[in-house]
Amino acid sequence: MRLFKYLGKHLGAVVLVFVLLIGQAFCDLMLPNYTAQIVDVGIQQAGVDHASTTELSAATHDAIAAQLSGEGAELFAASYDPTGNGTYALNAYGESHRAELDEAVALPLVTQFMGAGSEIDENLVGQQAIAAARAEYAALGYDMNAMQMNALMFTALKMMGFVLLSVCIAALVGLVAARTGAKIGRELRGKLFAKVMSFSDAEVQRFSAASLITRGTNDVQQIQMMSIMLMRMVLYAPILAIGGIIMIAQMDVSMGWIIGAAIAAIVVVVLVLMAIAMPKFKIMQKLVDRVNLVSRERLTGVQVVRAFGSQKREQERFDVASTELMRTQLFTNRVMVFLMPVMMVIMNLVSVVIVWAGAGQIDAGNIQTGDLIAFITYSMVIIMGFLMLSMLAIIAPRADVSAGRIDEVLEAEVSIVDPVEPATPGKLSEGSGVTIEFDNVSFRYDDSSECVLQDVSFTAEAGKTCAIIGSTGSGKSTIIKLVERFYDVTDGAVRVNGVDVRDMPLHDLRTQFGYVPQRAFLFTGTIESNVGYGEDDPDEARILEAIDIAQAAEFVESKEDGLESEITQGGTNVSGGQRQRLAIARALATDARGLLFDDSFSALDYKTDAQLRRALAERLPGKTQLIVAQRIATVMQADKIVVLDEGRVVGQGTHAELLRTCDQYREIAYSQLSPEELEGSAQPASLSEGGDLR
């Protein structure tokens, strides 16, 4: 079972809990024995628990001595000393041999009490000897009521002591188990988070974001709860059951077959229920994934849902996923509900059979009423131990499924990893820019048979601006992802300053670039924390400069809290253009020597676009810029423009060169701008308009 390996890392806590549980089981198992003493000794025997009394009259002493011979006579003579008051008192030797002395004096004492010639039942000698001992105490003037109350109080105090000790141990066990379970949960969440952070886009898509969230929350919680139950119940149940069996064996009661039959019935019931419920447990977590996925999509795309009036359709979609989960949970819950009454029936039947069989044992004088009560209690303890194990046997599969799902993530092979022997790029630290080279690069996604890029070759020179343009789906964004090594090329090579990116440590590679994704994403926090995200200790002056270059200074200053203004998750409390400019500022605030813009100007108007590119050229000279764009106006001034069409390079050169030589570029250009604008004789009509395209 996978759960045990998590507990194995906390062996010290498990051993401590095991020792404590032995102590708790000892305390709990002593209580039925004391209950029997209260009934048998305290009530039925009026506090007298030994046939050998602590004091004997001279007449009784002489009568018993006369009936004994051999070792019995020697033991009796050595156990009592005369007091000088006409009585004999039990000495220390007799106290230490009380059990043998009880057996030796029982029959002579009964004979003395009942008179010679009386009919004595050998099976009832023990009980008749106690009655004779009570009569002897009464004859000597002892207060029998006080003796009885003393016996009851003494036994009750011992029971209270064991109860308090058991409660303290149980509380300590609960504390240790809870802390251990919490540590296991924390460790698993940490490992899962670290593993997921190392995933490339391919692994994230393979598992899906919704499933990874479920595995990091619901599945970890299942394991945490099960770990606590394993320490508190699974360890305790066999200890309690074995202790109950030992206690029953010491009672020498021939009714063990009843317990054996009850355990066999429990095992059969559990096996049948497990066979029915196990398949449902295996699919339950997948259904939780499904509900999480539908909920996440609904919340993320709530504006689209409302815009198209699809609330009812989405509600029905959620209801389907939720209903499937509900039906599965109802099925497993019904199994659990069915288990308890069946177990109660078994336990009640066991009690009835024990009382029926025990009545004959009491009638025969083999046991007393208290012994029967203790036997019933120990039987229930044993059955409850197996009952706890059986219930966990049904609950555990779900936690085991969760453990399997977590192990699936932890053991997943990451496709993008640091090289075993990383190359040392000699020129990587030279200059303020980097050279990016694509050498006959082809790329396909794992689940696709068609190449997204095919035989792509171009070079973005250090300190220059290289733009990538093409129709939708031509592979522009894939180029940026290959530079950052979010994916590895299928064929060919991507080089940075002459070094294959696959031979560079990921940290060294990615610190060379400031990356602005196609979808601008902001984190929960402030403007300052988002813009300074790429540095461990961001400098405020650099943050302000990056914001100014990104043309975001005006709207940041307009906010009451300035840099300390709150940003909600995903940046949903700012406009699309503001979000995009803050994402650009985040890349500019780093020490990156290359800037990767993945269609990062689409939410900006022409004027802001032009001002931002002008600021980049004037205030960050020498940095390499690789720009993916849809708009001709964004790439017109680039030092090199690479035109993609269906994953192939169909043209390279400057704006003017491509207008003359590349049909695809010319078609895109004339679809967006007039001939005058393309020739540079006029600016785009919207250049004079301010604001954001939201």
XYZ file of C-alpha atoms in Angstrom:
694
model
C 0.000 0.000 0.000
C 1.466 3.339 -1.103
C 0.398 5.111 2.079
C 2.888 3.220 4.229
C 5.867 4.672 2.382
C 4.797 8.174 3.435
C 4.614 7.055 7.071
C 7.967 5.314 6.687
C 9.644 8.703 6.471
C 8.285 9.498 9.935
C 9.291 6.217 11.577
C 10.133 7.859 14.903
C 6.616 9.265 15.257
C 5.101 5.918 14.247
C 7.155 4.035 16.840
C 6.204 6.576 19.518
C 2.522 6.237 18.632
C 2.825 2.432 18.657
C 4.302 2.448 22.173
C 1.654 4.887 23.386
C -1.112 2.783 21.861
C 0.143 -0.278 23.725
C -0.177 1.719 26.926
C -3.662 2.915 25.965
C -4.747 -0.623 25.069
C -3.462 -1.883 28.434
C -5.511 0.771 30.239
C -8.640 0.037 28.199
C -8.304 -3.723 28.606
C -7.986 -3.473 32.380
C -11.419 -1.868 32.732
C -13.550 -4.982 31.960
C -11.466 -6.929 34.477
C -12.194 -4.363 37.160
C -15.857 -4.327 36.162
C -15.925 -8.067 36.804
C -14.300 -7.493 40.192
C -16.947 -4.937 41.134
C -19.739 -7.358 40.252
C -18.176 -10.532 41.634
C -16.143 -9.275 44.599
C -17.673 -5.940 45.447
C -21.347 -6.906 45.117
C -21.790 -10.676 45.175
C -18.938 -11.411 47.621
C -19.381 -8.292 49.775
C -15.770 -7.239 49.241
C -14.235 -10.609 50.132
C -12.038 -11.884 47.309
C -10.020 -14.636 49.011
C -10.985 -17.867 50.788
C -7.918 -17.401 52.979
C -9.018 -14.662 55.347
C -6.624 -12.110 56.811
C -7.606 -13.307 60.302
C -8.926 -16.626 61.673
C -10.385 -17.556 65.023
C -8.429 -20.184 66.913
C -11.267 -22.703 66.487
C -11.456 -22.214 62.720
C -7.666 -22.288 62.416
C -7.418 -25.561 64.320
C -10.300 -27.113 62.354
C -8.696 -26.274 59.000
C -5.259 -27.453 60.162
C -6.788 -30.749 61.230
C -8.123 -31.373 57.714
C -4.892 -30.540 55.901
C -1.891 -32.749 55.321
C 1.399 -32.746 53.454
C 2.335 -29.567 51.526
C -1.055 -27.980 52.235
C -0.558 -28.311 55.982
C 2.967 -26.879 55.746
C 1.768 -23.923 53.669
C -1.118 -23.213 56.061
C 1.116 -23.428 59.146
C 3.679 -21.067 57.605
C 1.043 -18.530 56.503
C -0.626 -17.723 59.853
C 0.850 -16.480 63.098
C -0.946 -16.286 66.503
C -1.857 -12.760 67.617
C -2.141 -13.367 71.342
C -5.838 -12.428 71.245
C -7.089 -15.897 70.495
C -6.848 -15.412 66.714
C -4.383 -16.087 63.922
C -3.306 -13.362 61.396
C -2.103 -13.819 57.840
C 1.614 -13.062 57.580
C 3.797 -11.816 54.703
C 4.541 -15.351 53.548
C 0.855 -16.076 53.271
C 0.251 -12.837 51.327
C 2.884 -13.847 48.792
C 1.343 -17.324 48.387
C -2.321 -16.236 48.503
C -3.461 -18.158 45.426
C -2.014 -21.479 46.645
C -3.344 -20.819 50.126
C -6.858 -20.117 48.769
C -6.860 -23.444 46.992
C -5.590 -25.304 50.064
C -8.054 -23.900 52.614
C -11.179 -23.709 50.383
C -12.582 -27.218 51.059
C -11.637 -27.371 54.782
C -13.161 -23.913 55.329
C -16.422 -24.916 53.599
C -16.523 -28.132 55.626
C -16.007 -26.176 58.833
C -18.686 -23.650 57.804
C -21.315 -26.136 56.558
C -20.559 -28.878 59.091
C -19.191 -32.338 58.639
C -21.317 -34.632 56.485
C -22.846 -31.814 54.420
C -23.116 -32.358 50.672
C -20.594 -30.169 48.861
C -20.630 -29.542 45.105
C -17.041 -29.626 43.883
C -17.856 -27.090 41.141
C -19.099 -24.574 43.711
C -16.349 -25.004 46.318
C -14.732 -21.691 45.385
C -17.917 -19.671 45.770
C -18.916 -21.536 48.978
C -15.439 -20.854 50.395
C -15.955 -17.108 49.853
C -19.293 -17.331 51.673
C -17.549 -19.157 54.540
C -14.840 -16.459 54.628
C -17.532 -13.783 54.917
C -19.089 -15.664 57.797
C -15.689 -15.900 59.487
C -15.136 -12.150 59.165
C -18.609 -11.488 60.582
C -17.954 -13.858 63.490
C -14.766 -11.949 64.288
C -16.744 -8.671 64.461
C -15.656 -7.085 61.158
C -17.939 -4.368 59.667
C -19.013 -6.139 56.468
C -20.657 -3.018 54.982
C -17.455 -1.023 55.424
C -15.440 -3.894 53.940
C -17.728 -4.003 50.924
C -17.614 -0.231 50.374
C -13.830 -0.199 50.737
C -13.515 -2.895 48.090
C -15.862 -1.049 45.730
C -14.149 2.315 46.214
C -10.661 0.874 45.828
C -11.621 -0.840 42.565
C -13.429 2.281 41.346
C -10.391 4.459 42.052
C -8.170 2.097 40.107
C -10.622 2.204 37.206
C -10.668 6.009 37.279
C -6.884 6.065 37.262
C -6.720 3.855 34.194
C -9.434 5.931 32.481
C -7.546 9.182 33.084
C -4.295 7.628 31.915
C -6.031 6.299 28.805
C -7.490 9.744 28.036
C -4.079 11.400 28.398
C -2.426 8.817 26.173
C -5.209 9.126 23.577
C -4.796 12.912 23.516
C -1.030 12.549 23.065
C -1.525 9.970 20.307
C -3.971 12.305 18.575
C -1.496 15.183 18.792
C 1.416 13.165 17.397
C -0.755 11.641 14.649
C -2.203 15.022 13.660
C 1.225 16.654 13.505
C 2.626 13.768 11.499
C -0.315 13.849 9.095
C 0.086 17.610 8.688
C 3.792 17.170 7.962
C 3.046 14.498 5.366
C 0.523 16.820 3.721
C 2.986 19.709 3.751
C 5.768 17.562 2.280
C 3.541 16.187 -0.464
C 2.240 19.628 -1.402
C 5.796 20.943 -1.498
C 6.988 18.070 -3.681
C 4.005 18.379 -5.982
C 4.475 22.125 -6.346
C 8.194 21.760 -7.047
C 7.522 18.984 -9.553
C 4.774 20.887 -11.351
C 7.000 23.968 -11.505
C 9.583 21.838 -13.322
C 7.019 20.642 -15.870
C 7.116 21.900 -19.400
C 3.905 22.889 -21.149
C 3.687 19.326 -22.493
C 3.427 17.758 -19.014
C 0.952 20.374 -17.795
C -1.276 19.715 -20.792
C -0.949 15.957 -20.345
C -2.247 16.077 -16.770
C -4.409 19.217 -17.222
C -4.323 22.155 -14.818
C -7.616 21.115 -13.199
C -6.304 17.633 -12.400
C -3.035 18.995 -11.005
C -4.984 21.317 -8.708
C -7.141 18.408 -7.502
C -4.095 16.260 -6.888
C -2.432 19.006 -4.885
C -5.504 19.652 -2.723
C -8.126 16.910 -2.530
C -5.758 13.970 -3.070
C -3.213 15.272 -0.567
C -6.018 15.814 1.950
C -7.169 12.214 1.477
C -3.650 10.950 2.202
C -3.259 13.265 5.188
C -6.530 12.076 6.732
C -5.725 8.447 6.008
C -2.256 8.791 7.549
C -3.836 10.015 10.771
C -6.348 7.157 10.710
C -3.569 4.638 10.084
C -1.689 5.844 13.132
C -4.716 6.128 15.400
C -6.892 3.210 14.251
C -4.984 0.743 12.101
C -2.174 0.483 14.637
C -4.581 0.432 17.577
C -7.084 -2.084 16.228
C -4.756 -5.146 16.145
C -3.184 -4.177 19.487
C -6.644 -4.007 21.053
C -7.823 -7.228 19.397
C -4.717 -9.185 20.400
C -4.934 -7.807 23.941
C -8.590 -8.853 24.136
C -7.725 -12.373 22.993
C -4.979 -12.600 25.635
C -7.353 -11.436 28.371
C -10.010 -13.962 27.335
C -7.408 -16.745 27.253
C -6.468 -15.908 30.845
C -10.113 -16.237 31.899
C -10.145 -19.912 30.898
C -13.647 -19.677 29.449
C -14.492 -22.190 26.718
C -16.513 -19.850 24.490
C -13.781 -18.727 22.082
C -15.572 -20.376 19.161
C -18.214 -17.638 19.336
C -15.619 -14.907 18.706
C -14.019 -16.920 15.908
C -17.373 -17.268 14.159
C -18.056 -13.528 14.542
C -14.665 -12.577 13.058
C -15.224 -14.926 10.128
C -18.628 -13.312 9.473
C -17.067 -9.830 9.555
C -14.348 -10.841 7.079
C -16.924 -12.260 4.656
C -19.068 -9.113 4.844
C -16.075 -6.822 4.294
C -14.774 -8.820 1.330
C -18.183 -8.707 -0.347
C -18.554 -4.967 0.219
C -15.021 -4.270 -1.012
C -15.683 -6.217 -4.198
C -18.737 -4.045 -4.789
C -17.259 -0.660 -3.801
C -13.682 -0.845 -5.082
C -14.467 -0.014 -8.748
C -16.352 3.084 -7.643
C -13.477 4.321 -5.500
C -11.141 4.061 -8.467
C -13.235 6.407 -10.601
C -14.325 8.822 -7.861
C -11.179 10.981 -8.041
C -11.496 11.263 -11.820
C -15.023 12.556 -11.328
C -13.690 15.105 -8.822
C -11.230 16.174 -11.535
C -14.117 16.568 -13.935
C -16.140 18.764 -11.564
C -13.033 20.837 -10.893
C -12.403 21.225 -14.625
C -15.946 22.336 -15.406
C -15.981 24.754 -12.457
C -12.622 26.218 -13.437
C -13.662 26.726 -17.053
C -16.940 28.303 -15.978
C -15.241 30.770 -13.635
C -12.408 31.587 -16.028
C -14.723 32.102 -18.989
C -17.621 33.669 -17.129
C -17.643 36.730 -19.388
C -17.854 34.588 -22.520
C -20.637 32.528 -20.971
C -22.633 35.639 -20.152
C -21.915 37.285 -23.486
C -23.403 34.333 -25.368
C -26.222 33.772 -22.882
C -25.028 30.220 -22.194
C -25.616 30.203 -18.442
C -28.285 27.520 -18.719
C -26.126 25.312 -20.935
C -23.141 25.656 -18.593
C -25.368 24.960 -15.602
C -26.567 21.771 -17.270
C -22.972 20.817 -18.062
C -21.975 21.330 -14.433
C -25.052 19.434 -13.237
C -24.063 16.435 -15.361
C -20.546 16.325 -13.906
C -21.786 16.978 -10.372
C -24.541 14.371 -10.652
C -22.084 11.695 -11.782
C -19.905 12.431 -8.763
C -22.946 12.516 -6.474
C -24.161 9.117 -7.689
C -20.751 7.568 -7.160
C -20.441 9.065 -3.690
C -23.973 7.968 -2.820
C -23.128 4.433 -3.896
C -20.000 4.292 -1.737
C -21.815 5.962 1.164
C -24.615 3.399 0.951
C -21.986 0.695 1.185
C -20.616 2.333 4.319
C -24.114 2.806 5.744
C -24.898 -0.843 5.053
C -21.718 -1.946 6.826
C -22.551 -0.487 10.226
C -25.966 -2.125 10.793
C -24.584 -5.463 9.618
C -21.756 -5.158 12.114
C -24.183 -4.186 14.875
C -26.305 -7.238 14.102
C -23.217 -9.438 14.329
C -22.177 -7.840 17.615
C -25.656 -8.180 19.130
C -25.898 -11.802 18.004
C -22.531 -12.457 19.586
C -23.753 -10.932 22.859
C -26.896 -13.080 22.808
C -24.963 -16.277 22.082
C -22.405 -15.463 24.800
C -25.174 -14.869 27.367
C -26.911 -18.083 26.326
C -23.725 -20.141 26.541
C -22.463 -18.272 29.617
C -25.672 -18.961 31.556
C -24.884 -22.650 31.458
C -21.312 -21.953 32.584
C -22.585 -19.903 35.549
C -25.132 -22.566 36.435
C -22.362 -25.167 36.392
C -20.230 -22.975 38.655
C -17.414 -22.611 36.111
C -17.629 -18.821 35.979
C -19.280 -16.000 37.865
C -21.578 -13.253 36.593
C -18.754 -10.689 36.505
C -16.632 -13.054 34.429
C -19.445 -13.307 31.888
C -19.744 -9.508 31.740
C -15.985 -9.218 31.230
C -16.072 -11.897 28.531
C -18.810 -10.034 26.663
C -16.839 -6.782 26.933
C -13.614 -8.377 25.693
C -15.525 -9.988 22.860
C -16.871 -6.604 21.808
C -13.351 -5.176 22.019
C -12.019 -7.889 19.721
C -14.892 -7.502 17.276
C -14.569 -3.700 17.308
C -10.878 -4.077 16.502
C -11.687 -6.113 13.426
C -14.556 -3.752 12.657
C -12.177 -0.777 12.596
C -9.846 -2.655 10.288
C -12.722 -3.622 8.026
C -13.993 -0.048 7.787
C -10.527 1.173 6.933
C -10.258 -1.568 4.332
C -13.157 0.101 2.551
C -11.991 3.688 3.089
C -8.331 3.034 2.299
C -8.764 2.291 -1.437
C -9.794 5.885 -2.113
C -6.696 7.178 -0.311
C -4.614 4.608 -2.181
C -6.035 5.902 -5.465
C -5.083 9.433 -4.365
C -1.574 8.233 -3.513
C -1.310 6.649 -6.953
C -2.378 9.891 -8.611
C 0.199 11.861 -6.630
C 2.918 9.330 -7.424
C 1.952 9.597 -11.078
C 2.845 13.292 -10.966
C 5.959 12.876 -8.813
C 7.287 10.053 -10.983
C 6.417 11.725 -14.286
C 9.420 12.176 -16.523
C 10.054 15.843 -17.230
C 10.839 16.425 -20.873
C 12.768 19.670 -20.309
C 15.658 19.208 -17.865
C 19.107 20.610 -17.292
C 21.853 18.861 -19.288
C 23.960 16.296 -17.463
C 27.133 18.000 -18.652
C 26.222 21.625 -19.346
C 28.324 23.544 -21.816
C 30.091 26.688 -20.694
C 29.226 29.376 -23.215
C 32.374 31.446 -23.528
C 30.681 34.376 -25.199
C 27.498 34.392 -23.140
C 28.741 37.145 -20.844
C 30.095 39.337 -23.633
C 28.218 42.398 -24.854
C 24.820 43.725 -23.856
C 22.810 41.591 -26.283
C 22.619 37.952 -27.314
C 22.571 36.250 -30.677
C 19.667 33.891 -31.321
C 20.092 31.379 -34.115
C 17.575 28.903 -35.545
C 19.327 26.195 -37.568
C 16.964 24.062 -39.687
C 14.520 23.793 -36.785
C 11.511 21.484 -37.066
C 9.041 20.965 -34.262
C 5.901 18.971 -33.601
C 3.861 18.565 -30.433
C 3.755 15.103 -28.877
C 0.146 14.476 -29.809
C 0.492 15.803 -33.347
C 1.823 14.091 -36.435
C 2.234 17.361 -38.353
C 5.132 19.740 -37.897
C 4.262 23.139 -36.468
C 7.628 24.416 -37.694
C 9.642 22.911 -40.531
C 13.211 23.737 -41.575
C 13.153 27.170 -39.947
C 16.480 29.004 -40.171
C 17.245 32.611 -39.262
C 19.493 34.619 -36.964
C 18.567 37.439 -34.613
C 21.800 39.338 -34.223
C 22.954 40.735 -30.894
C 21.679 44.214 -30.195
C 19.291 44.146 -33.164
C 15.524 43.850 -33.480
C 14.181 40.774 -35.244
C 10.442 40.497 -35.881
C 8.391 37.391 -36.657
C 5.170 37.871 -38.594
C 2.763 35.555 -40.338
C -0.798 34.374 -40.522
C -2.602 32.879 -37.535
C -1.336 29.378 -36.747
C 1.912 29.791 -38.662
C 4.036 28.953 -35.597
C 5.150 32.428 -34.471
C 4.592 31.886 -30.730
C 6.246 28.463 -30.942
C 9.484 30.156 -31.928
C 9.489 32.170 -28.689
C 8.765 29.014 -26.665
C 11.658 27.199 -28.324
C 14.037 30.047 -27.471
C 12.971 29.869 -23.811
C 13.115 26.076 -24.102
C 9.559 25.521 -22.954
C 9.735 22.779 -25.589
C 12.663 21.045 -27.256
C 13.034 21.066 -31.014
C 12.204 17.902 -32.913
C 15.027 18.458 -35.414
C 17.711 21.080 -35.841
C 18.988 23.360 -33.115
C 18.301 26.669 -31.393
C 21.485 28.436 -30.314
C 22.120 31.391 -28.039
C 25.515 32.981 -28.620
C 26.507 29.856 -30.498
C 25.517 27.411 -27.720
C 22.677 24.953 -28.181
C 19.977 25.788 -25.635
C 19.740 22.083 -24.788
C 23.333 22.242 -23.513
C 22.676 25.191 -21.209
C 21.290 25.093 -17.654
C 17.712 26.326 -17.752
C 18.377 29.057 -15.198
C 21.351 30.394 -17.139
C 19.358 30.344 -20.366
C 16.233 32.013 -19.076
C 18.023 34.740 -17.138
C 19.300 35.955 -20.504
C 15.799 36.894 -21.608
C 12.955 39.083 -20.510
C 9.831 37.248 -21.644
C 6.435 38.815 -22.294
C 3.831 36.094 -23.020
C 1.045 36.401 -25.543
C -1.488 36.451 -22.738
C -0.349 39.053 -20.222
C -0.677 37.544 -16.762
C -0.296 39.378 -13.466
C -0.026 37.876 -10.001
C -1.964 38.777 -6.889
C -0.103 41.573 -5.137
C 0.840 45.126 -5.984
C 2.080 46.889 -9.093
C 5.539 46.997 -7.546
C 5.612 43.262 -6.726
C 4.462 42.380 -10.246
C 6.924 44.606 -12.088
C 9.785 43.555 -9.805
C 8.835 39.876 -10.005
C 11.937 38.866 -11.991
C 14.421 40.065 -9.356
C 15.001 38.807 -5.808
C 15.554 42.334 -4.467
C 14.109 44.723 -7.041
C 15.302 48.308 -7.046
C 12.490 50.868 -6.997
C 14.333 53.164 -9.401
C 14.640 50.365 -11.933
C 10.961 49.487 -11.487
C 9.953 53.103 -12.149
C 12.206 53.259 -15.204
C 10.729 50.014 -16.579
C 7.204 51.346 -16.029
C 8.130 54.588 -17.804
C 9.629 52.776 -20.809
C 6.554 50.526 -20.997
C 4.362 53.653 -21.220
C 2.588 52.722 -17.966
C 3.782 55.624 -15.819
C 0.705 57.770 -16.427
C -1.883 55.269 -15.247
C 0.318 54.095 -12.326
C 0.682 57.685 -11.105
C -3.060 58.217 -11.497
C -3.757 55.537 -8.912
C -4.074 56.670 -5.325
C -1.558 54.151 -3.976
C 0.842 54.314 -6.918
C 3.203 51.343 -6.918
C 1.387 49.910 -3.897
C -1.914 49.661 -5.783
C -3.453 46.222 -5.480
C -3.531 43.817 -8.417
C -6.066 40.996 -8.292
C -5.429 37.466 -9.517
C -4.658 37.543 -13.226
C -4.748 41.344 -13.235
C -8.489 41.443 -13.803
C -8.852 44.826 -12.110
C -6.872 46.636 -14.832
C -7.593 46.981 -18.540
C -6.058 44.756 -21.193
C -3.640 47.454 -22.342
C -2.610 48.292 -18.773
C -2.088 44.630 -18.009
C 0.023 44.225 -21.126
C 2.181 47.260 -20.354
C 2.800 46.021 -16.803
C 3.820 42.631 -18.227
C 6.253 44.421 -20.562
C 7.592 46.471 -17.646
C 8.169 43.239 -15.712
C 10.471 41.994 -18.482
C 12.264 45.342 -18.748
C 12.974 45.509 -14.997
C 15.341 42.528 -15.197
C 18.983 42.310 -16.272
C 17.928 40.427 -19.397
C 20.081 40.915 -22.492
C 17.369 39.707 -24.825
C 13.698 40.692 -24.905
C 11.101 38.238 -26.212
C 7.762 39.810 -27.112
C 5.092 37.237 -27.989
C 2.450 39.405 -29.676
C 2.813 41.723 -26.687
C 1.581 44.934 -28.344
C -1.806 43.727 -29.560
C -3.777 45.466 -26.795
C -2.009 48.806 -27.366
C -3.162 51.506 -29.730
C -0.825 52.570 -32.545
C 0.394 55.655 -30.710
C 1.318 53.802 -27.505
C 2.843 51.007 -29.602
C 5.072 53.475 -31.449
C 6.067 55.323 -28.283
C 6.965 52.090 -26.524
C 9.138 50.840 -29.404
C 10.836 54.237 -29.649
C 11.582 54.165 -25.913
C 13.005 50.667 -26.209
C 15.355 51.755 -28.973
C 16.483 54.944 -27.248
C 16.740 53.857 -23.615
C 17.706 50.190 -23.928
C 20.202 50.157 -26.771
C 22.173 47.006 -27.405
C 19.514 44.585 -26.177
C 18.374 41.953 -28.630
C 14.660 42.090 -29.357
C 12.683 39.201 -30.834
C 9.166 40.413 -31.543
C 6.203 38.294 -32.591
C 3.449 40.520 -33.956
C 0.290 40.535 -36.021
C 0.506 44.213 -37.041
C 2.742 45.487 -39.805
C 3.093 48.836 -38.017
C 4.773 47.039 -35.092
C 7.466 45.339 -37.207
C 8.105 47.929 -39.963
C 11.162 49.403 -38.243
C 12.753 46.050 -37.275
C 16.288 45.335 -38.466
C 15.097 41.970 -39.760
C 11.640 40.584 -40.390
C 11.051 36.829 -40.716
C 7.842 35.845 -42.490
C 6.257 32.498 -41.603
C 3.608 30.650 -43.562
C 2.329 27.271 -42.372
C 5.449 26.738 -40.265
C 7.979 27.587 -42.973
C 10.116 30.655 -43.515
C 8.956 32.254 -46.775
C 10.886 35.481 -46.484
C 13.561 37.359 -44.531
C 14.763 40.917 -44.761
C 13.821 44.476 -44.010
C 10.365 45.946 -44.515
C 11.307 47.469 -47.861
C 12.976 44.291 -49.112
C 10.027 42.105 -48.199
C 7.553 44.404 -49.898
C 9.458 43.760 -53.116
C 10.280 40.047 -52.714
C 7.700 38.318 -50.473
C 4.126 37.890 -51.656
C 2.861 36.729 -48.228
C 4.334 39.767 -46.472
C 2.988 42.102 -49.112
C -0.478 40.575 -48.759
C -0.450 41.065 -44.968
C 0.909 44.590 -45.308
C -1.626 45.846 -47.828
C -4.465 44.296 -45.838
C -3.585 46.514 -42.865
C -2.093 49.767 -44.188
C -2.376 51.968 -47.254
C 0.480 52.165 -49.803
C 1.417 55.608 -48.491
C 1.700 54.347 -44.947
C 3.753 51.372 -46.058
C 6.174 53.542 -47.977
C 6.644 55.673 -44.860
C 5.098 58.834 -46.343
C 2.292 58.815 -43.778
C 1.585 57.465 -40.331
C -1.307 55.094 -39.604
C -4.539 56.953 -39.212
C -4.965 55.878 -35.609
C -1.469 56.960 -34.551
C -2.795 60.200 -33.153
C -5.387 58.459 -31.012
C -4.539 57.656 -27.419
C -5.767 55.014 -25.020
C -5.831 51.225 -24.993
C -7.546 48.713 -27.161
C -9.474 46.786 -24.550
